[in-house]
XYZ file of C-alpha atoms in Angstrom:
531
model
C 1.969 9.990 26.469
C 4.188 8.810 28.935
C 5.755 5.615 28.423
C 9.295 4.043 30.182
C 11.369 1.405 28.773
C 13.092 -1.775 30.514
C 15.310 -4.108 28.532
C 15.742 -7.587 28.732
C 18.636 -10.020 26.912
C 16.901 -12.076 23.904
C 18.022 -15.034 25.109
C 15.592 -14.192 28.450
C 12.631 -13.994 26.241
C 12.786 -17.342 25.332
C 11.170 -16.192 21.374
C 14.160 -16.004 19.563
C 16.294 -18.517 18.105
C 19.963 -19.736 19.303
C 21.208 -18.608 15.614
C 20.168 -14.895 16.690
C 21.083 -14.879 20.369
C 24.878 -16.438 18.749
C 25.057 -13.356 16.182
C 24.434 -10.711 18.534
C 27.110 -12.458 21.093
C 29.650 -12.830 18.132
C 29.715 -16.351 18.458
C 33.245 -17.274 16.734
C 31.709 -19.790 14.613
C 29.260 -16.914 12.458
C 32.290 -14.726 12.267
C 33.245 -16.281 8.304
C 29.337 -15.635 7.646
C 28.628 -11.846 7.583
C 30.887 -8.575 7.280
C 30.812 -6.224 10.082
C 30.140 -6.828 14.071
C 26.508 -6.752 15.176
C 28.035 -5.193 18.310
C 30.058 -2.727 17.316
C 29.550 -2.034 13.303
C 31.871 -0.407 11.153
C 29.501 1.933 9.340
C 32.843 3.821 8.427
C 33.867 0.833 6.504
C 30.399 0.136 4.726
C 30.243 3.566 3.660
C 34.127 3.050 2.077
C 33.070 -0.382 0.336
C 29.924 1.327 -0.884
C 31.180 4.633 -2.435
C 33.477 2.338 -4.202
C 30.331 0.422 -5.658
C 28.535 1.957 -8.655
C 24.813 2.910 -8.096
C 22.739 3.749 -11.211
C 21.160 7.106 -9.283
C 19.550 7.955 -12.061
C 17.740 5.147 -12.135
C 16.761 4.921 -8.674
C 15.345 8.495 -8.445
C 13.272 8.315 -11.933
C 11.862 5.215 -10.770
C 11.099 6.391 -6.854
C 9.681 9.500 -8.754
C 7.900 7.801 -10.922
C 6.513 5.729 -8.517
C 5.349 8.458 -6.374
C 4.209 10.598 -9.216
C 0.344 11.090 -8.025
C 0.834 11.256 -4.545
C 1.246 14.065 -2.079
C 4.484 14.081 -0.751
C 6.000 15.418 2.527
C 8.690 17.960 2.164
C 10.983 15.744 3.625
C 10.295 12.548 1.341
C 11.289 15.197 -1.458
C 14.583 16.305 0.091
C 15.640 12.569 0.260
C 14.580 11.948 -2.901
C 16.749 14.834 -3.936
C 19.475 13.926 -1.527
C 19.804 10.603 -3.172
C 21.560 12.294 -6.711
C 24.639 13.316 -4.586
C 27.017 10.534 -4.424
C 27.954 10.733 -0.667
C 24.046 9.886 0.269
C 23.858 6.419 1.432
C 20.735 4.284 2.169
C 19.621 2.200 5.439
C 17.392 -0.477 4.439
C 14.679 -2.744 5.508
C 12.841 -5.051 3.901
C 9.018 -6.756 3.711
C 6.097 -8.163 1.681
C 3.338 -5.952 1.109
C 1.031 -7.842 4.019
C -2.034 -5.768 3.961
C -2.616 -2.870 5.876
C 1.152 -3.047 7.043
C 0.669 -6.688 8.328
C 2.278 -6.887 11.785
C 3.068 -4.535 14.236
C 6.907 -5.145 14.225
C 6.831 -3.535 10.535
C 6.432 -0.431 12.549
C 9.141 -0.981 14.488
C 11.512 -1.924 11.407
C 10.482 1.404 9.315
C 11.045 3.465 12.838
C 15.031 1.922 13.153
C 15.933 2.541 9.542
C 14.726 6.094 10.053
C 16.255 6.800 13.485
C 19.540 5.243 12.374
C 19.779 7.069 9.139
C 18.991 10.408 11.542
C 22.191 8.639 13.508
C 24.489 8.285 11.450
C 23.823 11.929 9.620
C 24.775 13.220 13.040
C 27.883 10.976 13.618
C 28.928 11.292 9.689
C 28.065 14.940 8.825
C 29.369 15.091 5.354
C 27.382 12.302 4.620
C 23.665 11.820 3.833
C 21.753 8.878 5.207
C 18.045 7.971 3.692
C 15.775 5.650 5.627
C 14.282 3.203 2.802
C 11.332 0.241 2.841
C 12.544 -1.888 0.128
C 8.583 -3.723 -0.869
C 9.034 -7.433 -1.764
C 5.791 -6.787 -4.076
C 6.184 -10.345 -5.641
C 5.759 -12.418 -3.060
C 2.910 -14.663 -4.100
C 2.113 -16.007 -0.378
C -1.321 -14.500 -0.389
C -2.179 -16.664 3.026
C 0.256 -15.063 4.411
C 0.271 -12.005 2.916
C -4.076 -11.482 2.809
C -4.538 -12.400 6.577
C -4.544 -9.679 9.181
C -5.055 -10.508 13.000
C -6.737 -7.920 15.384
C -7.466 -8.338 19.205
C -7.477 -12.134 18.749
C -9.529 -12.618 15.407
C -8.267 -13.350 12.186
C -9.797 -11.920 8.773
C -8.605 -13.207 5.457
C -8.601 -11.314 2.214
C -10.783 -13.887 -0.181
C -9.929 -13.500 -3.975
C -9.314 -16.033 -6.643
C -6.377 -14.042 -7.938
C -2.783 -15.692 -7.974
C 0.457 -14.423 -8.962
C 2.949 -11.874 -7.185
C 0.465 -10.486 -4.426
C 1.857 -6.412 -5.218
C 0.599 -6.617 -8.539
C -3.075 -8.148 -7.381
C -6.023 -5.641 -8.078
C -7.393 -4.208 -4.597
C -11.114 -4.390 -6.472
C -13.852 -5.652 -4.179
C -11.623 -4.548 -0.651
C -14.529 -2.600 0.765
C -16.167 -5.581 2.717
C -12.669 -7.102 4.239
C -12.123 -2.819 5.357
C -15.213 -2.747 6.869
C -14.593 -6.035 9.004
C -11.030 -4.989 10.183
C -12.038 -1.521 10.634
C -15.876 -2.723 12.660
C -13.734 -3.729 16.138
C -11.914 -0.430 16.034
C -14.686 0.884 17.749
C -14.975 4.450 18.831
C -11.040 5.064 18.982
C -10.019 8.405 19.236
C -8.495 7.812 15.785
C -10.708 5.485 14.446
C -12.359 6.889 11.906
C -8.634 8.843 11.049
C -7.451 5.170 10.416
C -10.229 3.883 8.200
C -10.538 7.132 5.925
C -6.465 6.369 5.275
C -7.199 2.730 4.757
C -10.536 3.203 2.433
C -7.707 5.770 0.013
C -4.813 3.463 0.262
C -6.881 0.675 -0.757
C -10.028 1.653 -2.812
C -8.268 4.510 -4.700
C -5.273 2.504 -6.006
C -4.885 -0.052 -8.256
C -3.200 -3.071 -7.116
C -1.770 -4.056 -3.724
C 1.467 -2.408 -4.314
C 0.377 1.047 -4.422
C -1.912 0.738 -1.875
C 0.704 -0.270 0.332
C 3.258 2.444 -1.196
C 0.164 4.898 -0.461
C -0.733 3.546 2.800
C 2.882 3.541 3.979
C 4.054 6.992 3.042
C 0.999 8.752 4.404
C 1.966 6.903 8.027
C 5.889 7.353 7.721
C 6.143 9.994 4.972
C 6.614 13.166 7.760
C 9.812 10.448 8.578
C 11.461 10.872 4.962
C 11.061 7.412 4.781
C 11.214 6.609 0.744
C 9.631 3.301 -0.449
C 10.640 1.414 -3.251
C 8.698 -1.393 -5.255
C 11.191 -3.214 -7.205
C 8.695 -4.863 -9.443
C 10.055 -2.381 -12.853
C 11.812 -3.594 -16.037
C 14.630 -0.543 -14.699
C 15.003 -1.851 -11.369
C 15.005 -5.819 -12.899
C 17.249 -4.443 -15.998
C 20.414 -3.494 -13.394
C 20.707 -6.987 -12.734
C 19.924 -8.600 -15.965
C 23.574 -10.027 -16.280
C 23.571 -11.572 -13.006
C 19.763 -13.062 -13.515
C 21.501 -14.485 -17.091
C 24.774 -15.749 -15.392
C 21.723 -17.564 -12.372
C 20.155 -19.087 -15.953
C 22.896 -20.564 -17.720
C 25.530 -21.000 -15.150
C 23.293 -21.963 -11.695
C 26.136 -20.432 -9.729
C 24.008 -19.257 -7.091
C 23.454 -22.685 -6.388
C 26.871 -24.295 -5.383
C 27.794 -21.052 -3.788
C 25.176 -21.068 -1.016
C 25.016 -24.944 -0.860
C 28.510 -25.141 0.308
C 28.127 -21.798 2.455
C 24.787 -24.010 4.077
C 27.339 -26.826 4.329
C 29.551 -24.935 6.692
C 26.667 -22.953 8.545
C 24.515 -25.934 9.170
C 27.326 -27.341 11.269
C 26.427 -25.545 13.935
C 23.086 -23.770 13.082
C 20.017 -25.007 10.919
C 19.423 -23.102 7.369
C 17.063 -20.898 7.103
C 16.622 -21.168 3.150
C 17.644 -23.421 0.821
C 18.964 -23.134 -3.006
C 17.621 -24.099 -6.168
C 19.166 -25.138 -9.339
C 17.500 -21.746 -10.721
C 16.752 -19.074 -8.073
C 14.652 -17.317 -10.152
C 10.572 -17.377 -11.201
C 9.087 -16.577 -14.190
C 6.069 -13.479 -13.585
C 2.867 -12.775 -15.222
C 0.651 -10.770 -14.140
C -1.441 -14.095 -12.817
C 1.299 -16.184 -11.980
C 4.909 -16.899 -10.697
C 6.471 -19.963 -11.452
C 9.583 -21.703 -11.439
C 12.267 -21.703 -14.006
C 13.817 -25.230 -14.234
C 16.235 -26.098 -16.968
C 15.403 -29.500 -18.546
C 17.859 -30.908 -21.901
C 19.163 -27.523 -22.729
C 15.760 -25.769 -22.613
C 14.093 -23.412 -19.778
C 10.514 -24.430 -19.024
C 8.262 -22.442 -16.668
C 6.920 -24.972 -14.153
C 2.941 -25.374 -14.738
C 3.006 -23.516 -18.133
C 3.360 -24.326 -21.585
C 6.254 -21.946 -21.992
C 9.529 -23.480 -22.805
C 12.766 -21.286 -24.027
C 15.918 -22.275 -25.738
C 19.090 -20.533 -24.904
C 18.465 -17.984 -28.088
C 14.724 -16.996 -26.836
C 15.647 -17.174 -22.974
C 18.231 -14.354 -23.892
C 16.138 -12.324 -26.084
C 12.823 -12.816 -23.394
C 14.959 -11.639 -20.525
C 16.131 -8.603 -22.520
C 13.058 -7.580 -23.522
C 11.296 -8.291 -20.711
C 13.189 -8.209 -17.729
C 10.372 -7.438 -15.733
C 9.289 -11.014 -16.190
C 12.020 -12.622 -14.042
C 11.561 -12.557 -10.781
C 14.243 -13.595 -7.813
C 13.184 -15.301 -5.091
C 14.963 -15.504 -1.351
C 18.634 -16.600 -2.620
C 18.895 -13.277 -5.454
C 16.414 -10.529 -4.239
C 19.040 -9.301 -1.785
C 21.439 -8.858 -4.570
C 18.813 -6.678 -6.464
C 18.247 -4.846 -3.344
C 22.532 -3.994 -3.390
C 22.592 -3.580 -6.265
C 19.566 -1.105 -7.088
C 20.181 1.169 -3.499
C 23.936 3.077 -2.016
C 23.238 0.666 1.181
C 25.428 0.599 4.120
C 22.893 -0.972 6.549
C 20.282 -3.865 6.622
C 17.959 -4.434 9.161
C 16.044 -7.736 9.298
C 13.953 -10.160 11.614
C 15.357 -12.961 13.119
C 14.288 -15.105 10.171
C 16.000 -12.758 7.576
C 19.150 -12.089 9.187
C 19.271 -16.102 9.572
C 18.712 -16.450 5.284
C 21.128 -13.822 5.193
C 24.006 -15.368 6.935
C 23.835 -17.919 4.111
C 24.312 -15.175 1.373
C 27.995 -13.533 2.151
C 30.043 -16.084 -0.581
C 28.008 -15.600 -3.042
C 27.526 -11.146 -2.896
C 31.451 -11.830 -3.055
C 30.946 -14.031 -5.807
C 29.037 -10.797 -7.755
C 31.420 -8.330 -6.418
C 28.419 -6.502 -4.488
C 29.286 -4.745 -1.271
C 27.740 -7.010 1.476
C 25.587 -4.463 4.272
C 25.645 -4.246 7.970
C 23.287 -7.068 9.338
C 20.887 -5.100 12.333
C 18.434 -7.160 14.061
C 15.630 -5.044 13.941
C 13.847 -3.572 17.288
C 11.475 -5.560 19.092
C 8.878 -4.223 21.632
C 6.261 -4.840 23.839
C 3.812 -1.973 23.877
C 2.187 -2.976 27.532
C -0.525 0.112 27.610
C -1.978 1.823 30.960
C -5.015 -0.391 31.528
C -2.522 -3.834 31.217
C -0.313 -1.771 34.004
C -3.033 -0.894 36.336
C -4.153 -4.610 36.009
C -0.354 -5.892 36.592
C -0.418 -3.703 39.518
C -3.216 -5.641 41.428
C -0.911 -9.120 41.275
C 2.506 -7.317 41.717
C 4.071 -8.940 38.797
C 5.591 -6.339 36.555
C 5.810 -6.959 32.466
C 9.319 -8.758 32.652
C 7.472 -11.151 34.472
C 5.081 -12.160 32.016
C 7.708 -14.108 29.871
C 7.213 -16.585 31.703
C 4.595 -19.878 30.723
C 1.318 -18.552 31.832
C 0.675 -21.756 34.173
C 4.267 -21.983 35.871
C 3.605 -18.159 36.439
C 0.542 -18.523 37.943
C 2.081 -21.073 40.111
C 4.548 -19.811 41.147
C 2.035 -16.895 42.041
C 0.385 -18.721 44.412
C 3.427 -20.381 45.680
C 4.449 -16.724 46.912
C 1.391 -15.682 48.300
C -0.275 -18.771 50.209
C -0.397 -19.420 53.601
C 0.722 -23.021 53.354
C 3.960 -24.338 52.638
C 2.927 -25.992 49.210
C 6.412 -27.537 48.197
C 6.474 -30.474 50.544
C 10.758 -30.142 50.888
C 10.479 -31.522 54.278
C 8.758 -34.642 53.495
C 11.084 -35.094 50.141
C 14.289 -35.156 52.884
C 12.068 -37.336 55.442
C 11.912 -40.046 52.530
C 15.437 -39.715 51.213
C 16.996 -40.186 54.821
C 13.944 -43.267 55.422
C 15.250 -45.064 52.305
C 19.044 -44.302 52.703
C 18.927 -46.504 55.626
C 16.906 -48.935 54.105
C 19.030 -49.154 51.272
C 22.433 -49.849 53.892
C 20.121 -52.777 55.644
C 19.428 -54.069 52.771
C 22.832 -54.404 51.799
C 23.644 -56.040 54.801
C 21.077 -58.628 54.493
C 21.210 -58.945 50.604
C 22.896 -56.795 48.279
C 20.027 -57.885 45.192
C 17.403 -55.852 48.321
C 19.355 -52.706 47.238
C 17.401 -52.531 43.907
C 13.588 -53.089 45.108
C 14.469 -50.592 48.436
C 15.468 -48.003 45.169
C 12.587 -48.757 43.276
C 10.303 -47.603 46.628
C 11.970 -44.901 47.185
C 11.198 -43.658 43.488
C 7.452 -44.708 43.951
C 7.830 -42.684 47.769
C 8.982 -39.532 46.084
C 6.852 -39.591 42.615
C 3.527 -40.174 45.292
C 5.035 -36.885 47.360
C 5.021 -35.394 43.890
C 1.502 -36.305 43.022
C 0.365 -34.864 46.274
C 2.003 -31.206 45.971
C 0.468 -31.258 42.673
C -3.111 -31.725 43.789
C -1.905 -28.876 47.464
C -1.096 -26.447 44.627
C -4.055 -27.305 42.026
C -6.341 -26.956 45.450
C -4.615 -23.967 46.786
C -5.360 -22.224 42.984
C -8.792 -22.241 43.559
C -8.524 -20.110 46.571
C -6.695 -17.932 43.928
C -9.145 -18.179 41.221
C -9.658 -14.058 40.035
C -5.922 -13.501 40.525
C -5.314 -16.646 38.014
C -7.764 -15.093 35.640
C -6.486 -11.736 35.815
C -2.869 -13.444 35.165
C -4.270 -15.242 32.306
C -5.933 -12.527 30.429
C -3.005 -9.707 30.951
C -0.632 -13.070 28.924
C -3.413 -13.429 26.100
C -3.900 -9.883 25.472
C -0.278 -8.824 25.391
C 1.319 -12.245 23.985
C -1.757 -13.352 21.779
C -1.785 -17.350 20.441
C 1.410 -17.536 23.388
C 3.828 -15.773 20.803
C 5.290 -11.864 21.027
C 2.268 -9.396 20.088
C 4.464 -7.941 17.389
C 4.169 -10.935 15.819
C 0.653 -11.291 15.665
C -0.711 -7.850 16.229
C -1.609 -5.109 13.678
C -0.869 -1.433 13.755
C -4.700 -0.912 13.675
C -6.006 -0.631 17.137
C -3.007 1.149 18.281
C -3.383 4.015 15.605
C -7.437 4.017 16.694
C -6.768 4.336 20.302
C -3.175 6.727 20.066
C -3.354 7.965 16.377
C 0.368 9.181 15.152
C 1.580 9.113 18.788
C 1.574 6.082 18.686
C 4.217 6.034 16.204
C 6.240 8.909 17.571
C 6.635 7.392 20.897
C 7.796 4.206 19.869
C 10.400 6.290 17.599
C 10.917 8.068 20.818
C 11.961 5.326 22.643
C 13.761 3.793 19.728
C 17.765 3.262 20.163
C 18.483 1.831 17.129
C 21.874 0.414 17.969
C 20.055 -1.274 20.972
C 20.963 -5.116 21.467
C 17.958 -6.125 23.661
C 14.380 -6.414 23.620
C 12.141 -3.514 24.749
C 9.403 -3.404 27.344
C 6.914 -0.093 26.769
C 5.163 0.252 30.239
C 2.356 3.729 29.130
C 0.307 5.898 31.443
């Protein structure tokens, strides 16, 4: 396939927020709130401050192996796996909820840069090792975000009554919600290819989790790409002092309220603190921890600890405790040799808010990458931007002020009535000066004309252009339906679209020419134009 890239700045795109377009600029003011430029980062100093950092290896490899103990794995999964005893192998991360059948399409795009930068730096640090990693956030319990999936502009929802961390729900009863995402796929070249892998991910595993670890290795595995579900009593165990110190000492919470305090001057938070940053998790629910007259109760249970029983539950069971936004990051650190994190806009935003308190813990704080972002603008979208002459960059632009100024371009008629505007402004200017002469109070009702003069001129190109549309009606239409199909519900198609209908129609090219085409050091957003 061939395919050719354009770049534009973020801040041109006009989707992503000032907080973002300030970090990737180096805005003085974020400088206290991460570790290492987003323009030029010191990987040589991440790898220093993480080789000083213990990492239970053991630990991580039993439970990756463990994890991936009945599934067919690509030779190069088990090299990494391998790779990841020696001490001088590092990780590059990136993080997400198990959304169902990878959720959207700029998941791709996130697994791609973590493996094309670890494939970067092996190059740039050769006596180093550098493992691309999916870090699951299994116990999310958003299931309405989590259970929906959008396709080619419908929406299909996974319906089940069960609650709790969503990675631990039972994929029993899928077959009807596979059949309805996999129906509009069509006759795709790789259509059936994609529902076969989605019918063993799904219906031959037992909860969301492996599905998704299934579902994602079989897609990235020939990549190396290791995934890790954190949801273990080993994983939860390496942090069990820091989840006690968050129970009896709530230091998580001053930390980050005062870091919000100095952030928010300048840029709204992205999450906020609780007393407790931690949830209590059964294998139907996960609820809050609140401390109430010495005591620990779980939030809309009967189960209430004292400081005795909270110590001996959380040793025994540290699988129970869950972290939510504030702490997961510091499990992540903690549990993986990381140099490198690459996030959305949203996460890098959360994580801005988190450097005090990794300090706080003594964990080595990562390189902060905004991840990728593409438009994938396919041959039959080019051929139809062709017959307006607008090219791809142009269509981040509103839909109706690009249409207009469309016809603007192409009419006969001279549709922005600048003549008249100067007529009026030169008719009134000496009105105004007679006025003054015969009544400076005149000055005011010849001003208030001259407004009503120019808003009627207004009124009037409106209806010249609304007219002059209609002589432009199939061009409008074509305009319109090139915007809904690449930027569905008027946001980015990454963040709506699904993998699906790309794998049908392209298969595993799909992926390799977005990986192709991937710089993962790259600062700006990325047009695809494919023939």
């Amino acid at each position: 396939m061939h395919c050719k890239t354009e770049l534009i700045d973020y801040a041109d795109t006009g989707y992503f927020s000032h907080l973002i377009t300030s970090y990737l600029h180096e805005d003085p003011r974020l400088k206290p709130f991460y570790r290492y430029s987003p323009a030029h980062p010191d990987f040589q100093g991440a790898i220093a401050a993480r080789a000083a950092f213990p990492t239970d290896r053991k630990l991580l490899v039993d439970e990756l192996n463990h994890a991936y103990q009945d599934m067919e794995l690509h030779d190069k999964v088990q090299q990494n796996l391998r790779l990841l005893e020696k001490e001088n192998t590092f990780t590059i991360c990136t993080a997400h909820q198990p959304n169902l059948f990878t959720g959207y399409l700029y998941f791709v795009y996130k697994v791609l840069q973590a493996v094309k930068l670890a494939a970067y730096l092996g190059e740039k640090y050769p006596e180093k090792n550098f493992v691309p990693v999916y870090y699951m956030g299994s116990e999310d319990n958003d299931l309405d975000e989590l259970g929906t999936v959008h396709l080619d502009g419908a929406t299909y929802r996974w319906e089940t009554g069960q609650k709790g961390a969503v990675g631990r729900m039972n994929t029993s009863g899928m077959e009807a919600l596979i059949d309805q995402v996999t129906r509009p796929l069509g006759v795709g070249p790789f259509a059936q290819e994609i529902t076969l892998l989605l019918k063993e991910a799904y219906l031959q595993h037992p909860d969301i989790q492996t599905a998704t670890l299934y579902l994602v290795n079989a897609l990235f595995g020939r990549y190396g790409l290791l995934v890790v579900i954190a949801d273990t009593p080993g994983f939860k165990r390496a942090i069990a002092p820091l989840m006690w110190q968050e129970l009896t000492e709530q230091s998580s919470f001053s930390i980050v309220k005062q870091t919000i305090t100095e952030l928010s001057a300048h840029y709204p938070p992205q999450a906020t603190p609780r007393e407790i940053n931690l949830f209590y998790l059964t294998e139907q629910s996960r609820e809050r921890i609140v401390m109430e007259n010495d005591h620990w109760r779980v939030l809309n249970t009967d189960k209430i600890f004292d400081r005795e029983q909270l110590k001996q539950e959380l040793g025994e069971h540290p699988e129970r405790f869950s972290p939510n936004v504030i702490l997961r990051g510091l499990l992540q650190e903690t549990i993986l040799p990381d140099i490198a994190f690459i996030g959305g806009g949203g996460e890098l935003a959360y994580w801005l808010e988190l450097t005090d308190l990794f300090s706080h813990h003594a964990i080595p704080f990562p390189v902060l990458m905004l991840r990728n972002s593409f438009l994938w603008v396919d041959a039959r979208s080019m051929q139809r931007l062709g017959k307006t002459g607008l090219s791809p960059r142009d269509l981040f632009t509103d839909t109706e002020t690009l249409i207009s100024d469309y016809v603007k371009k192409h009419t006969r008629h001279d549709l922005v009535l600048k003549t008249a505007y100067e007529q009026i402004e030169k008719l009134y200017t000496g009105l105004e000066g007679k006025a003054g002469e015969i009544d400076v109070t005149l000055k005011a009702s010849v001003g208030a004309e001259r407004k009503k003069s120019l808003c009627s001129i207004g009124k009037l190109e409106h209806k010249f252009l609304r007219a002059e549309k209609k002589r432009f009606a199939w061009q409008s239409d074509l305009i319109r339906g090139i915007k809904d199909k690449l930027f569905p519900h008027h946001s980015l198609q990454e963040r709506v679209e699904n993998v699906l209908p790309f794998y049908a129609a392209y298969g595993p090219d799909f992926i390799d020419t977005v990986y192709e085409h991937l710089d993962p050091l790259n600062k700006k957003f990325t047009i695809l134009e494919c023939s």
